[in-house]
Amino acid sequence: MGHFNWPLTQIICEEKIAKSLRSKLISSASGPMPSLFSQLGRTPILDEKMEEIASFAIQPSVRAKAYRSLFEGRIVWMEGRKWEWTDICYCEGRLKPVVAERKLNVKAPMLELLKKSSEDRSSIVRRVSAEILIRELDSLGSVARTFTERFISDKSRPVSERGEFALKKLDEAERATTS
């Protein structure tokens, strides 16, 4: 579990404190909530409320992280940084992020998540949704085209570009099966 302080983990997991932290994640309009979300993800206190956080968090980046976690069935956080030499002769290097992850103890229906996230008011969330659509094109069947068309017509350029990419992939797959 990395360098997470064990007594702090126990305190965070106390139900009253966990409830307060979840509430803060959802209701805070500013502040380091995406970071808090990732760090709280080290424990299972968010698992059962992940769909609620994805739907109702005020900060779009928190909703996006919650949706990504639900789609991937895991939560990821930055554990720290590690020095990596790029050129030892000239003493050059960079700090590389070290990430850790934990599987979520909750499963959510893919289509329902895709529908909700594709209709989110924030393009940050819709972009995550479009990325997942591309990754899951093969498993979605005929509904993939419906989502693809929704993303193509999105007013956000990064989202519509992902929709266009998904359409190319769908068309390629269709041509491959008909020839």
XYZ file of C-alpha atoms in Angstrom:
179
model
C 0.000 0.000 0.000
C 2.979 2.354 -0.207
C 3.817 5.025 2.320
C 0.293 5.722 3.554
C 0.296 6.238 7.302
C -1.589 3.332 8.919
C -3.131 5.269 11.876
C -4.348 7.931 9.412
C -5.935 5.200 7.278
C -7.803 3.922 10.328
C -9.046 7.428 11.162
C -10.192 8.075 7.577
C -12.107 4.796 7.538
C -14.171 5.680 10.622
C -17.710 6.048 9.267
C -18.382 9.604 10.498
C -15.107 10.877 9.061
C -15.505 8.891 5.838
C -19.012 10.328 5.372
C -17.732 13.867 5.964
C -14.882 13.407 3.472
C -17.232 11.986 0.811
C -19.590 14.906 1.362
C -16.713 17.383 0.999
C -15.640 15.700 -2.259
C -19.114 16.119 -3.703
C -19.963 19.600 -2.426
C -16.677 21.519 -2.786
C -16.620 23.913 -5.725
C -12.900 24.593 -5.387
C -9.798 23.262 -3.760
C -7.712 20.135 -4.219
C -10.651 17.721 -4.436
C -9.233 15.671 -7.366
C -6.090 15.112 -5.323
C -8.097 14.281 -2.199
C -10.195 11.864 -4.277
C -7.067 10.035 -5.454
C -5.550 9.828 -1.977
C -8.803 8.642 -0.365
C -8.906 5.980 -3.079
C -6.121 4.200 -1.216
C -8.885 3.020 1.119
C -12.285 1.510 0.229
C -14.280 4.431 1.743
C -15.269 5.806 -1.670
C -16.117 2.505 -3.356
C -19.809 2.274 -2.451
C -20.389 5.971 -3.191
C -18.400 6.133 -6.436
C -21.485 6.412 -8.681
C -22.879 9.165 -6.468
C -19.563 11.055 -6.671
C -19.483 10.585 -10.466
C -23.000 11.969 -10.814
C -23.084 14.771 -8.262
C -19.588 16.129 -7.514
C -19.498 19.852 -8.245
C -15.955 19.782 -9.658
C -15.865 18.266 -13.173
C -12.402 16.784 -12.644
C -13.694 14.850 -9.606
C -16.637 13.514 -11.642
C -14.220 12.559 -14.441
C -11.921 10.701 -12.019
C -14.881 8.887 -10.481
C -16.232 7.832 -13.894
C -12.775 6.693 -15.031
C -12.399 4.650 -11.834
C -15.804 3.033 -12.360
C -15.070 2.253 -16.021
C -11.654 0.786 -15.235
C -12.672 -0.975 -12.012
C -9.697 0.531 -10.224
C -8.565 3.729 -8.578
C -5.137 5.211 -9.249
C -3.095 7.707 -7.241
C 0.345 9.227 -7.334
C 2.574 7.589 -4.780
C 5.471 10.008 -5.251
C 8.270 10.744 -7.695
C 11.442 8.860 -8.570
C 14.580 10.279 -10.194
C 15.307 8.900 -13.653
C 18.609 9.614 -15.411
C 18.259 10.679 -19.038
C 21.979 11.329 -19.593
C 24.279 10.284 -16.796
C 27.390 11.780 -18.479
C 25.892 15.279 -18.254
C 24.096 14.618 -14.951
C 20.718 15.167 -16.581
C 17.510 13.533 -15.523
C 13.943 14.091 -14.480
C 11.501 13.183 -11.758
C 9.179 10.479 -12.968
C 5.769 10.002 -11.297
C 5.283 6.749 -9.420
C 1.657 5.615 -9.455
C -0.142 2.962 -7.471
C -3.605 1.484 -7.825
C -6.272 -0.525 -6.044
C -9.159 -2.520 -7.475
C -12.596 -1.107 -6.719
C -14.956 -3.228 -4.639
C -17.907 -2.192 -6.781
C -19.143 -2.956 -10.290
C -21.291 -0.596 -12.332
C -23.109 -1.376 -15.591
C -21.006 -0.150 -18.543
C -23.903 1.096 -20.709
C -25.500 3.049 -17.885
C -22.157 4.680 -17.020
C -21.500 5.481 -20.670
C -24.944 7.051 -21.050
C -24.613 9.207 -17.920
C -21.047 10.310 -18.601
C -21.743 11.074 -22.280
C -24.512 13.460 -21.174
C -22.475 15.212 -18.460
C -22.412 19.011 -18.580
C -18.593 19.045 -18.553
C -16.462 18.255 -21.599
C -13.822 16.804 -19.244
C -16.249 14.050 -18.264
C -17.549 13.564 -21.818
C -13.945 13.194 -23.016
C -13.394 10.334 -20.530
C -16.637 8.798 -21.794
C -15.475 9.057 -25.425
C -12.113 7.459 -24.550
C -13.912 4.528 -22.932
C -16.199 4.220 -25.964
C -13.136 3.873 -28.217
C -11.617 1.257 -25.909
C -14.866 -0.722 -25.709
C -16.086 -0.404 -29.334
C -15.874 -4.151 -29.972
C -17.887 -5.115 -26.909
C -20.670 -2.511 -27.296
C -22.242 -3.782 -30.500
C -24.871 -1.629 -32.211
C -25.117 0.991 -29.436
C -21.524 2.010 -30.188
C -22.683 3.914 -33.272
C -25.307 5.835 -31.250
C -22.687 7.009 -28.764
C -20.241 7.732 -31.587
C -22.740 10.028 -33.313
C -23.431 11.813 -30.017
C -19.706 12.455 -29.544
C -19.162 13.587 -33.148
C -21.771 16.332 -32.698
C -20.333 17.432 -29.314
C -19.504 21.155 -29.100
C -16.135 20.354 -27.459
C -13.405 19.744 -30.061
C -11.503 17.069 -28.026
C -14.759 15.127 -27.572
C -15.854 15.413 -31.210
C -12.377 14.336 -32.388
C -12.700 11.182 -30.313
C -16.143 10.619 -31.836
C -14.669 10.951 -35.330
C -11.904 8.488 -34.419
C -14.491 6.018 -33.084
C -16.475 6.343 -36.336
C -13.353 5.518 -38.391
C -12.768 2.445 -36.236
C -16.407 1.342 -36.597
C -16.296 1.826 -40.378
C -13.013 -0.125 -40.625
C -14.488 -2.989 -38.603
C -17.615 -2.978 -40.778
C -15.565 -3.075 -44.003
C -13.428 -5.909 -42.624
C -16.491 -8.051 -41.886
C -18.167 -7.403 -45.260
C -15.130 -8.203 -47.397
